[in-house]
Tab-separated table of C-alpha atoms and ligand atoms in Angstrom:
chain	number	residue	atom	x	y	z
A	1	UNK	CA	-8.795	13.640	-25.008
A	2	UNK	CA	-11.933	15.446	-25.775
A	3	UNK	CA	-13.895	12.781	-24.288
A	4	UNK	CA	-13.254	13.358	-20.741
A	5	UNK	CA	-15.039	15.551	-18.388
A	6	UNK	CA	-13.655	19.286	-18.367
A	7	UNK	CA	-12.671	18.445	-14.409
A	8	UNK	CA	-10.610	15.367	-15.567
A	9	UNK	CA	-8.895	17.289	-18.164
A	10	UNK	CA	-7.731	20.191	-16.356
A	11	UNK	CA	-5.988	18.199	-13.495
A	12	UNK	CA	-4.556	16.232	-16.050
A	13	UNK	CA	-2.600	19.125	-18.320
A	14	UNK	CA	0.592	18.199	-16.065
A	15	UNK	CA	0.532	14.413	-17.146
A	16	UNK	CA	2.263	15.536	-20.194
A	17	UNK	CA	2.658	11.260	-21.314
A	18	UNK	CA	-1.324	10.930	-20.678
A	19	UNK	CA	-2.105	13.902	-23.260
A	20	UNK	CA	0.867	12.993	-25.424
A	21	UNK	CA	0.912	16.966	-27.374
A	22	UNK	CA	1.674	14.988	-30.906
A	23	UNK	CA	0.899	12.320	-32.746
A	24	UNK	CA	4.471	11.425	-33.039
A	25	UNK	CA	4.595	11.986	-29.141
A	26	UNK	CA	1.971	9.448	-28.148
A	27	UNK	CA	3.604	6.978	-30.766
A	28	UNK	CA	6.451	7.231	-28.720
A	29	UNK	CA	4.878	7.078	-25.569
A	30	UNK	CA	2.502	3.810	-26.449
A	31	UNK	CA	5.948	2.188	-28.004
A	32	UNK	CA	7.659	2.746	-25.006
A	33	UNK	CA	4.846	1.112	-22.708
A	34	UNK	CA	4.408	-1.366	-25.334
A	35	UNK	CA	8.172	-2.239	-25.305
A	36	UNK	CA	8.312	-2.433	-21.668
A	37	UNK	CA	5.207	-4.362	-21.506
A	38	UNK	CA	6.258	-6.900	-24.530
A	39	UNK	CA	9.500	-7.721	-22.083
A	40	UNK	CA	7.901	-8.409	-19.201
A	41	UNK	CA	5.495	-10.756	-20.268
A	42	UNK	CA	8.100	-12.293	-21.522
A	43	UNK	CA	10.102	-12.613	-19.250
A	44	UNK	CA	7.325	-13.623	-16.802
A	45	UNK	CA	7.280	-16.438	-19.277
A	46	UNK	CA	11.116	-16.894	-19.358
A	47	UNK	CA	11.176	-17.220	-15.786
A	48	UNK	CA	8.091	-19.721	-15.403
A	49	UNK	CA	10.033	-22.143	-17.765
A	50	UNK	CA	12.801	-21.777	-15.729
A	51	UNK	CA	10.831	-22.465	-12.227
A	52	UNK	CA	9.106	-25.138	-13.543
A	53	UNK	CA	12.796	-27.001	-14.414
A	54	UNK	CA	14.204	-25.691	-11.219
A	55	UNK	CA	16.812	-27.937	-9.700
A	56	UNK	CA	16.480	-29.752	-6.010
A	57	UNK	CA	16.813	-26.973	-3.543
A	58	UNK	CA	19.565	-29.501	-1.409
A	59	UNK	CA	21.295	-31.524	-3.952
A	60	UNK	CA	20.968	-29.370	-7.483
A	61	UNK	CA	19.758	-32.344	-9.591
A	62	UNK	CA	17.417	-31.729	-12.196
A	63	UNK	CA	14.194	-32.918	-12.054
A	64	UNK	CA	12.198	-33.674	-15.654
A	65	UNK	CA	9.431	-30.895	-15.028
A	66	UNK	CA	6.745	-31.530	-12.606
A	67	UNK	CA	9.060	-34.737	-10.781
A	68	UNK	CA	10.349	-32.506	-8.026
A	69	UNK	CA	7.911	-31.666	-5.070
A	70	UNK	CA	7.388	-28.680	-2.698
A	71	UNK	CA	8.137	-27.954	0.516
A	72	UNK	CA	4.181	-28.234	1.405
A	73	UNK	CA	4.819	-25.556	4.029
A	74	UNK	CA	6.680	-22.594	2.140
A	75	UNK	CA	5.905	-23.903	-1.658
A	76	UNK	CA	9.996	-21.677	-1.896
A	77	UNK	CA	11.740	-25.282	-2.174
A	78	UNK	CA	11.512	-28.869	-3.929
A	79	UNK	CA	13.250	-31.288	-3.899
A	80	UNK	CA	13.936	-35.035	-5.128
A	81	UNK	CA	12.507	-37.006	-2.820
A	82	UNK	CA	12.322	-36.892	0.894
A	83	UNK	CA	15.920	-37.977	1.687
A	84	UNK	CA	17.636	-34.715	0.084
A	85	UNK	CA	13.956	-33.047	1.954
A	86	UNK	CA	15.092	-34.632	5.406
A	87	UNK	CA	18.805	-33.625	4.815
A	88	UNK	CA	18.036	-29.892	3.588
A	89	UNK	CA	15.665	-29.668	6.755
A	90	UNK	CA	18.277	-30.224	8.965
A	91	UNK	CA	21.015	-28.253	7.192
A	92	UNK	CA	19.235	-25.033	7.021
A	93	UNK	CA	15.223	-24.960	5.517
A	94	UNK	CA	13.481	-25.501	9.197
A	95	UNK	CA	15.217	-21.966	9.388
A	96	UNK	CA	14.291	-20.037	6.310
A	97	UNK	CA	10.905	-21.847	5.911
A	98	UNK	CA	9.597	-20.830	9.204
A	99	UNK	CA	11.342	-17.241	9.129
A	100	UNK	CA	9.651	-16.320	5.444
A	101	UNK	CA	13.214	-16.452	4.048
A	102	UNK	CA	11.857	-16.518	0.629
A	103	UNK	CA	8.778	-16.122	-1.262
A	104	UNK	CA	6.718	-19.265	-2.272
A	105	UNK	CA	7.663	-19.656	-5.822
A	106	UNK	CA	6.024	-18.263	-8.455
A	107	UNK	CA	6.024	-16.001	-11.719
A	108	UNK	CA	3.322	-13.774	-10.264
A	109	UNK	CA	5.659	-12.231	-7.388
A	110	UNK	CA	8.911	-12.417	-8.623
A	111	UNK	CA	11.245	-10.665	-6.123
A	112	UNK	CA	14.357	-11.293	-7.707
A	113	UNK	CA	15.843	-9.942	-10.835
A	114	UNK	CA	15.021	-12.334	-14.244
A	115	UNK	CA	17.018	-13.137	-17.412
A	116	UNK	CA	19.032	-10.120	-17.596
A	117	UNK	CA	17.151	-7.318	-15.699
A	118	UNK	CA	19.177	-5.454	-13.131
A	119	UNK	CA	15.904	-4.738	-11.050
A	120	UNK	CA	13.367	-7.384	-10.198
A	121	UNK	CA	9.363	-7.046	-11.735
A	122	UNK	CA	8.215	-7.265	-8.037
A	123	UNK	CA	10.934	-6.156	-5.820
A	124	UNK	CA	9.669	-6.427	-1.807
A	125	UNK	CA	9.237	-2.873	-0.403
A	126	UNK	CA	8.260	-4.458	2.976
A	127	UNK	CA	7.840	-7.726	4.533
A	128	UNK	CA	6.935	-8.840	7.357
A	129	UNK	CA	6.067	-12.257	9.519
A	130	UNK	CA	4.418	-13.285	12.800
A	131	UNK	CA	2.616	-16.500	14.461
A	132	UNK	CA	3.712	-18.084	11.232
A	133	UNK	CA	1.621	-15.546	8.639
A	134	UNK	CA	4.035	-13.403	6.466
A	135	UNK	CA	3.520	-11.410	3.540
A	136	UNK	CA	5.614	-9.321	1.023
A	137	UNK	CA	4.730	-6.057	-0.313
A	138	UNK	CA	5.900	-4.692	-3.443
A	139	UNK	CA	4.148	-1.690	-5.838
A	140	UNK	CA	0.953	-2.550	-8.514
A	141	UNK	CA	2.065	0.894	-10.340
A	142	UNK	CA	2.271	2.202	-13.810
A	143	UNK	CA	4.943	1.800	-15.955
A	144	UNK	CA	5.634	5.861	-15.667
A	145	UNK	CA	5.825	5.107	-12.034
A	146	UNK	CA	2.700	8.087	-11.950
A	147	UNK	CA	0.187	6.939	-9.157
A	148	UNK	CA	-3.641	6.185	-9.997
A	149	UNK	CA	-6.557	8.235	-10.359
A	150	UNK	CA	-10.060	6.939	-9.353
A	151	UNK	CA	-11.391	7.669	-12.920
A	152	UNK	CA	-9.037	4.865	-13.891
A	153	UNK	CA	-10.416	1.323	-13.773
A	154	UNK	CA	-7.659	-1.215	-11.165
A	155	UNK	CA	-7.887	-3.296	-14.290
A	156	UNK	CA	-5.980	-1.390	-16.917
A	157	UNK	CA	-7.332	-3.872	-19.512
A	158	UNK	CA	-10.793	-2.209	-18.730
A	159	UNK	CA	-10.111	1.214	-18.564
A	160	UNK	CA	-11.467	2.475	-22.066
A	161	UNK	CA	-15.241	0.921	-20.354
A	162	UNK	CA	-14.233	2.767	-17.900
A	163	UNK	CA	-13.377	6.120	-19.614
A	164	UNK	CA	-16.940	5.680	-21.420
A	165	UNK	CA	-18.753	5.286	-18.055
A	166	UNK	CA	-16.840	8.338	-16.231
A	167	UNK	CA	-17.122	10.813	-19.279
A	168	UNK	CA	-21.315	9.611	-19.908
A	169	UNK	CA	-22.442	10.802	-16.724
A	170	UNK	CA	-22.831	14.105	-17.322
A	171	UNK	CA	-23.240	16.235	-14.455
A	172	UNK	CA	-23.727	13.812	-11.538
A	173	UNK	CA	-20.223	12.369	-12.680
A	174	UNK	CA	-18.752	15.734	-12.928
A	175	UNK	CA	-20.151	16.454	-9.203
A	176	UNK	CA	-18.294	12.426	-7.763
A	177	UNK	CA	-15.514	13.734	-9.621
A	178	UNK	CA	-15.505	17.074	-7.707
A	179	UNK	CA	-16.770	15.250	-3.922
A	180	UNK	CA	-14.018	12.536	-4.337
A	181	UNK	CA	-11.281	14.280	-5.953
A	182	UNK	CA	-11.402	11.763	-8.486
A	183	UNK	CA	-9.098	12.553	-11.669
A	184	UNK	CA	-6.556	12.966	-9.065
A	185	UNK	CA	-3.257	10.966	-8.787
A	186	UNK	CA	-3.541	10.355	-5.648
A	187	UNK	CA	-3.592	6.155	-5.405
A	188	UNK	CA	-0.860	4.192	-4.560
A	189	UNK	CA	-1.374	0.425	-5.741
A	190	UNK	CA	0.198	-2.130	-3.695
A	191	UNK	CA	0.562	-5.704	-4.674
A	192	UNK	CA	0.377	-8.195	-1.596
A	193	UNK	CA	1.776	-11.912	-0.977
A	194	UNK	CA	0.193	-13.126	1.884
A	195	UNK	CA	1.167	-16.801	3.467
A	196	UNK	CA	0.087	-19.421	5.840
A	197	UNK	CA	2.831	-20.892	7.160
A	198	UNK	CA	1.484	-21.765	10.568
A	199	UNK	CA	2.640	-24.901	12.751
A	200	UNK	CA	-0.376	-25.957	14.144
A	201	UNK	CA	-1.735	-26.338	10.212
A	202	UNK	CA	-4.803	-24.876	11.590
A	203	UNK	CA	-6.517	-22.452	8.980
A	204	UNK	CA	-6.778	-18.591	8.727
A	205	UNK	CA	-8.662	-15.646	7.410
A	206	UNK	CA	-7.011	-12.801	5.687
A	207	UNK	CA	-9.662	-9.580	5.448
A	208	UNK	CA	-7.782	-7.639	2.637
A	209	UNK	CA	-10.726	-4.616	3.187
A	210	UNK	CA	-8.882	-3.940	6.490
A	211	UNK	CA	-5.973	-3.724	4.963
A	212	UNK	CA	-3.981	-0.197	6.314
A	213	UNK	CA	-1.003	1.979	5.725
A	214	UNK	CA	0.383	4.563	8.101
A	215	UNK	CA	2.165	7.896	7.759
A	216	UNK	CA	5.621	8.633	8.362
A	217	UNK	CA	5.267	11.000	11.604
A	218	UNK	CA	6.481	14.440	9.778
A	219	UNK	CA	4.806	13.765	6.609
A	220	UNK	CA	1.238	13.019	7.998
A	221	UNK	CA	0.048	16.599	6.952
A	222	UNK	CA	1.068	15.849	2.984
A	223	UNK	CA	-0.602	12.539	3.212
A	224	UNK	CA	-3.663	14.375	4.375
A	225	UNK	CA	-3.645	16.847	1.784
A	226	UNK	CA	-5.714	14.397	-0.724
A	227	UNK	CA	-8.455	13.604	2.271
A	228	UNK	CA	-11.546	14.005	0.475
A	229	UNK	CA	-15.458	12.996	1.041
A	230	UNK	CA	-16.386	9.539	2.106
A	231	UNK	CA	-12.493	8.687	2.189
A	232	UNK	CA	-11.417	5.478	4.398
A	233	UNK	CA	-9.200	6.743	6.816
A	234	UNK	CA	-8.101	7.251	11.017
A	235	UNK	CA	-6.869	10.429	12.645
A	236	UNK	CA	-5.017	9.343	15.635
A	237	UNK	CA	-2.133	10.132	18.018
A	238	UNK	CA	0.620	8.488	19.210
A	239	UNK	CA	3.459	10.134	21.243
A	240	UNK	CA	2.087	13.212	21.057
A	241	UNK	CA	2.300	13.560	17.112
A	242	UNK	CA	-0.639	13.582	14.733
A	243	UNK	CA	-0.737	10.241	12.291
A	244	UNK	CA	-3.130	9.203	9.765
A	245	UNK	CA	-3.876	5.302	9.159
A	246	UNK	CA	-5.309	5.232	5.665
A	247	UNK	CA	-7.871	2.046	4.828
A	248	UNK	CA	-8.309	0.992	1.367
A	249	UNK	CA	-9.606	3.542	-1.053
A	250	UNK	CA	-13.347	3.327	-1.978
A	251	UNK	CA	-14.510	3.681	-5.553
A	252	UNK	CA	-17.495	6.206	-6.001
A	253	UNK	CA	-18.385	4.522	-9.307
A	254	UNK	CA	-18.615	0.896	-8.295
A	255	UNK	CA	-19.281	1.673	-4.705
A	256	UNK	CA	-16.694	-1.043	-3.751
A	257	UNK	CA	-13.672	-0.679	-1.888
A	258	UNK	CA	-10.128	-0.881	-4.253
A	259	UNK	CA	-9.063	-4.171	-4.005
A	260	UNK	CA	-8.875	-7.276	-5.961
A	261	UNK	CA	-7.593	-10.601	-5.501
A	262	UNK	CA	-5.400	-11.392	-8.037
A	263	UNK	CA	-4.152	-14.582	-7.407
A	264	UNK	CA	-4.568	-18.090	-5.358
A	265	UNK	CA	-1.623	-20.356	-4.581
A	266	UNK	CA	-0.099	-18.833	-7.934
A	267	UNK	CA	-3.292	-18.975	-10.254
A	268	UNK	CA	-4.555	-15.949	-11.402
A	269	UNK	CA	-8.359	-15.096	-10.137
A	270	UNK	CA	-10.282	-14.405	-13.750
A	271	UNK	CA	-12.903	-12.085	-13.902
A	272	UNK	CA	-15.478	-14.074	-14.931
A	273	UNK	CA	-14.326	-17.689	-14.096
A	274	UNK	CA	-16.194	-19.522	-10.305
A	275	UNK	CA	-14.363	-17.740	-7.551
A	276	UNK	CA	-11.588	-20.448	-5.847
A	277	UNK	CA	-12.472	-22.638	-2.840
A	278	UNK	CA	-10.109	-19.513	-0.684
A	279	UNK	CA	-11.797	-16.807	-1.647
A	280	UNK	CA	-14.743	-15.985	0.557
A	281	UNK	CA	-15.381	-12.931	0.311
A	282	UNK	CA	-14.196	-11.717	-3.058
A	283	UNK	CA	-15.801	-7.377	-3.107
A	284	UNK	CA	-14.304	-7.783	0.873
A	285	UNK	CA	-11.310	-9.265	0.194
A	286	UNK	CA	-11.883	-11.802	2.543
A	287	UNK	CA	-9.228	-15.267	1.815
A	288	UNK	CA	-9.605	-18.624	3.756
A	289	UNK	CA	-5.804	-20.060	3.450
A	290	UNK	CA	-4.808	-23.511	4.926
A	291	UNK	CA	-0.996	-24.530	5.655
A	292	UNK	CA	0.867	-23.615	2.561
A	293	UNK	CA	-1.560	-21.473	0.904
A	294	UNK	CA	-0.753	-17.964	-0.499
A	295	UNK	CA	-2.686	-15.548	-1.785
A	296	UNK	CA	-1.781	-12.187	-3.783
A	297	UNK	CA	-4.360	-9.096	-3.544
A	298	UNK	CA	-4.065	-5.931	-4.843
A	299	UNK	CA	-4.950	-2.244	-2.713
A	300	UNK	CA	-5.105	0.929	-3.523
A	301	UNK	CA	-4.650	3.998	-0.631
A	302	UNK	CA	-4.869	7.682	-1.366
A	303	UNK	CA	-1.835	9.093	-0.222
A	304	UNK	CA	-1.742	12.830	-0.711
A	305	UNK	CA	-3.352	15.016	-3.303
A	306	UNK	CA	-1.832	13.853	-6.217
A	307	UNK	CA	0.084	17.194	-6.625
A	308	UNK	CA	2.862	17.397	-3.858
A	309	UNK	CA	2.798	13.395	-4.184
A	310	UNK	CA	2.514	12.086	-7.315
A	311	UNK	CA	5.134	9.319	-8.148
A	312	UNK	CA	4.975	5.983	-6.530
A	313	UNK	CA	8.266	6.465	-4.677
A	314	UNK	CA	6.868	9.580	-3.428
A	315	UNK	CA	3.376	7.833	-1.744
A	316	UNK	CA	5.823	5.176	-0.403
A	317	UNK	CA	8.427	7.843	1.107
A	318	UNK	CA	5.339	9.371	2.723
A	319	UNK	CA	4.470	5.923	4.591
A	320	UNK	CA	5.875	4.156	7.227
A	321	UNK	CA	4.110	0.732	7.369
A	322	UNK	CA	1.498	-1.758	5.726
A	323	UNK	CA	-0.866	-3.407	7.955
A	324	UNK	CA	-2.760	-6.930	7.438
A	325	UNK	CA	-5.425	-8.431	10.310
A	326	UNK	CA	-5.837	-11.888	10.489
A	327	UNK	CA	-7.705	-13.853	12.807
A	328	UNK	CA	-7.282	-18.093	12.877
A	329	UNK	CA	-10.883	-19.349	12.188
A	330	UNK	CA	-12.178	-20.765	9.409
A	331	UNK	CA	-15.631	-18.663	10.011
A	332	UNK	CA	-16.325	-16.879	7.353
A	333	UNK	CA	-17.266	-14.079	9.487
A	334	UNK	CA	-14.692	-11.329	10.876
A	335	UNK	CA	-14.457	-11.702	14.571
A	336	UNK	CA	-16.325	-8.602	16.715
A	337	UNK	CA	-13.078	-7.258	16.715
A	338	UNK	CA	-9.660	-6.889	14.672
A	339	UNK	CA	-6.334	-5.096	15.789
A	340	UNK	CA	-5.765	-2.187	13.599
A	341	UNK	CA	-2.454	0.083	13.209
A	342	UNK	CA	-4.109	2.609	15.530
A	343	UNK	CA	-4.551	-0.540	18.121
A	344	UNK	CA	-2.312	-2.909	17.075
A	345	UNK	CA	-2.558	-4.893	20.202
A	346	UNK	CA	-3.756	-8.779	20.094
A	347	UNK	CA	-2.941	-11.281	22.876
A	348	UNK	CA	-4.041	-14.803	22.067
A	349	UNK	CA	-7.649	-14.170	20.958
A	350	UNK	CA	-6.987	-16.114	17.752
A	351	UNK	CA	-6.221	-12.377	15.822
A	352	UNK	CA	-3.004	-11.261	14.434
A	353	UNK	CA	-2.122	-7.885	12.551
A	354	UNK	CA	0.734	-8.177	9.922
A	355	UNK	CA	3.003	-4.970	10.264
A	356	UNK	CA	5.293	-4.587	7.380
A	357	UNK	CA	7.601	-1.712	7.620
A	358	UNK	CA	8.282	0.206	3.951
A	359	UNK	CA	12.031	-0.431	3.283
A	360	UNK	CA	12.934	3.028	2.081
A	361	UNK	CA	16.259	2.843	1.293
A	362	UNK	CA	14.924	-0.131	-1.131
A	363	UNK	CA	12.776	2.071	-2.437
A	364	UNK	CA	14.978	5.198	-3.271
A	365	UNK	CA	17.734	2.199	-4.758
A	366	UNK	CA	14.823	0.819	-7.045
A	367	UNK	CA	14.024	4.437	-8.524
A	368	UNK	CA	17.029	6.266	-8.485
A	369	UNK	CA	17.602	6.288	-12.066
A	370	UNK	CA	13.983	8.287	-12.384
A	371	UNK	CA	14.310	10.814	-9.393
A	372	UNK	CA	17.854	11.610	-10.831
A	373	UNK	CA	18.004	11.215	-14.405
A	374	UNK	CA	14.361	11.488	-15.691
A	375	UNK	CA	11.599	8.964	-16.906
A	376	UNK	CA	13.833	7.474	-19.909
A	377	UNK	CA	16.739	6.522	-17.630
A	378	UNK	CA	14.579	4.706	-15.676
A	379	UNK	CA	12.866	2.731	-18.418
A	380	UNK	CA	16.373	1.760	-19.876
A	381	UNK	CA	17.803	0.598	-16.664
A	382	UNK	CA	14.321	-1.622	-15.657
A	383	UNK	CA	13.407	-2.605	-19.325
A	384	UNK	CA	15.804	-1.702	-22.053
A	385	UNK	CA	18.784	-4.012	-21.079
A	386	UNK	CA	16.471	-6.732	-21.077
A	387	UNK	CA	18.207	-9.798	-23.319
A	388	UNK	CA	18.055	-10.188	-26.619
A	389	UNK	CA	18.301	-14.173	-27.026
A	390	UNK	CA	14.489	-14.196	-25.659
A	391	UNK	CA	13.737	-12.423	-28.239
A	392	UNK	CA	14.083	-14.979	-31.119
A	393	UNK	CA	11.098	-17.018	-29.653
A	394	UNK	CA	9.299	-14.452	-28.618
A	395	UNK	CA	9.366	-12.791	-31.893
A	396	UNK	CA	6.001	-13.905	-33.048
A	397	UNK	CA	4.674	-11.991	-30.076
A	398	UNK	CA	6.823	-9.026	-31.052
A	399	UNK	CA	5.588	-8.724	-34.768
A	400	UNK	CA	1.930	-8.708	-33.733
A	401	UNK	CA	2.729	-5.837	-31.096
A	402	UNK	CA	4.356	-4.392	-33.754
A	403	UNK	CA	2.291	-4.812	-36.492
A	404	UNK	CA	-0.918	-3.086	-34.032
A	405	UNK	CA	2.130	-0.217	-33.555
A	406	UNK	CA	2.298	-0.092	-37.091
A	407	UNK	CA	-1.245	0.486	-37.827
A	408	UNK	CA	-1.187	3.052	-35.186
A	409	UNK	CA	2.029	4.948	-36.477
A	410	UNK	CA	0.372	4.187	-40.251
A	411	UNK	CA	-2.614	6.191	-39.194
A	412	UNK	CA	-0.807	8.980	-37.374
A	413	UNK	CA	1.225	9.497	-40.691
A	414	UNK	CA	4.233	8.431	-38.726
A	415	UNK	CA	5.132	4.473	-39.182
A	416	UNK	CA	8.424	5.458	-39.743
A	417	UNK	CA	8.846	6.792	-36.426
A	418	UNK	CA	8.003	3.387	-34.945
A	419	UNK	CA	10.827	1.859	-37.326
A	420	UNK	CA	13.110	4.202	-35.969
A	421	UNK	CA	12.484	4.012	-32.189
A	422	UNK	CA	12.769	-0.051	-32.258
A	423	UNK	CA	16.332	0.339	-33.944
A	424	UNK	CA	16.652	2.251	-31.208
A	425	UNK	CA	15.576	-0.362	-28.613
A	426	UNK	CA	18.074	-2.551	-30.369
A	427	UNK	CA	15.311	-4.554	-32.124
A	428	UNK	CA	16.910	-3.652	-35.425
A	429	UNK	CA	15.633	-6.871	-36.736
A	430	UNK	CA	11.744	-6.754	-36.600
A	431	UNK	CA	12.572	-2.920	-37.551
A	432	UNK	CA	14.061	-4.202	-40.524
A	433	UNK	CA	10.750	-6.917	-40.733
A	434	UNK	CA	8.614	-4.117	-40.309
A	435	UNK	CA	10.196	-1.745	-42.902
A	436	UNK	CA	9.787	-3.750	-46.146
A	437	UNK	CA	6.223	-4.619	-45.448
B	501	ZN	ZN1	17.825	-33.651	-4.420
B	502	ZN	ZN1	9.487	-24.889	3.542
């Protein structure tokens, strides 16, 4: 894209999907995300239906929607009424609710497979719990599974203000692109459920901009190949052997740290709606959450240069651990002092440091159809098989998707392209729709 500073562009040329070479190419390529895109949503949607009919975690009754209660602890199980609560307690929930068995439910962290997808939207790449805080850890990539760049907004929905902001500032932009190695895909997004599911129902803060992730000891030279100016980050050793705890990445643009909150106790944070009773520090990442609550936030870390380590399984290969202080006070302040990965000791000064451990052989089984068969292989096995019963009442959804494809193809002098690739997808239908127009 002309558009972009010469320094963007030329550490781009090996993103061949980013600079499709043809219009026909990048018809294919915005199909493809579009397709993958279109099924998740809907799915997402799918699978809220289908949580908010869930049956009674003990006895399997139905409940008509919104009858059944929570567990007010765990928010992972409802029941009838307390009888079949009292019963499942007893059988086996004190158990999994205090050990983090599952998730707290909701659509937004879905770490089990929906509908008919073999792989789940959020699958839990680490997890850990401790003095009754837990949190899950899955990735906040791209669908091409390439990792961020800095010039890229977190929101993807705002990245063409973005684009115009990075490419207008002329030579003071090109220089922050230079200092901070910017056009560079170099950040790995992680997407983090954090819980309080503490006994003593006393409150706690979560401070998201202290949020860490370590290196694997024999990789901690690639991870430091990326380090660039102003970069959040701790040399230290341990055992003798050099590792590097990286903190959250810092944007040179908005001179804010990478992190957003996404979501409170399942509700999604908006932009520009009053900031939720948790949230008290929303630029620090900073969450007040009673008994119960939950709260998902989104990091980015530089791992590596973006050249030797480029793909999200790559950046999580490279690391060993994610890290997550919390301290139980309901100031609003961070205490004087917070363990970190490089100290990770805390002995009953009200602090506690999450340490989730990267599951890697979870991670090479949820990619394996990308590292050995290629981006399209991948894409089929995550979002082609999807079902095609959702499809029917979804379809409104899928002609206006394809209907902006259309005008897209239309303009590239290539509509029938579209046509083609959604036979392909097995959407022969809407093709068909889409054809005769
Ligand atoms: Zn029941
Ligand atoms: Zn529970």
């Amino acid at each position: 894209t002309p558009d972009l500073p010469p320094d963007m562009q030329s550490s781009r040329r090996r993103y061949r999907h980013i600079q499709p070479t043809s219009p026909e190419e990048m018809l294919r390529a915005s199909t493809d995300a579009g397709m993958a895109n279109m099924r998740r949503v809907m799915n997402q949607k799918t699978e809220e239906e289908r949580m908010a009919k869930a049956p009674c975690t003990f006895c399997g009754k139905n409940g008509s929607s919104g009858a059944l209660k929570s567990c007010s602890r765990c928010k992972a199980a409802r029941y009838c009424d307390q009888t079949c609560q009292l019963a499942d307690f007893k059988a086996r929930h004190k158990r999994e609710c205090a050990n983090f068995v599952h998730p707290p439910n909701t659509s937004a962290f879905l770490t089990k497979p929906v509908a008919n997808e073999r792989y789940p939207q959020h699958p839990a790449f680490a997890h850990w719990h401790e003095d009754g805080v837990g949190c899950w850890v899955t990735i906040a990539g791209r669908l091409e599974c390439d990792l961020h760049a800095l010039t890229d907004s977190m929101d993807s929905k705002q990245n063409r203000d973005r684009r115009e902001r990075v490419s207008d500032g002329g030579a003071a932009n090109r220089q922050i692109i230079r200092t901070h190695k910017a056009a560079a895909h170099s950040l790995l997004g992680l997407r983090v459920l954090v819980q309080n599911r503490r006994k003593d129902k006393t409150p706690i803060l979560v401070f998201g901009s202290r949020a860490q992730v370590l290196s694997q000891p024999s990789l901690t030279s690639a991870v430091l190949r990326g380090t660039a100016e102003g970069d959040n980050l701790v040399k230290f050793t341990r055992d003798k052997v050099p590792r590097v705890a990286l903190g959250v990445a810092n944007d040179p643009w908005d001179k804010s740290l990478r992190l957003e909150i996404s979501h409170i106790n399942g509700s999604e944070a908006k932009p520009n709606a009053p900031l939720p009773a948790n949230v008290k520090d929303a630029t620090e990442g900073t969450i007040l959450l009673n008994t119960g609550d939950f709260a998902i936030l989104q990091l980015q870390f530089r791992v590596g240069d973006g050249d030797t380590i480029s793909k999200d399984w790559e950046a999580l290969g490279a690391l060993e651990a994610f890290f997550l202080p919390w301290a139980s006070s309901d100031d609003t302040t961070a205490p004087a002092s917070l363990p970190t990965a490089q100290a990770p000791a805390s002995g009953g000064d009200g602090t506690g440091l999450l340490r989730a451990p990267f599951d890697q052989r979870g991670v090479r089984a949820h990619y394996a159809d990308f590292i050995e068969h290629g981006e399209e292989a991948y894409m089929r096995s995550h979002f082609g098989d999807a079902q095609t019963g959702g499809m029917s009442r979804a379809e409104g959804m899928v002609a206006a998707m394809g209907e902006m494809l259309l005008g897209q193809g239309a303009q590239a002098g290539n509509a029938d392209v579209l046509v083609q690739r959604l036979r392909d997808a097995g959407m022969g239908e809407i093709a068909d729709k889409l054809a005769s127009r």
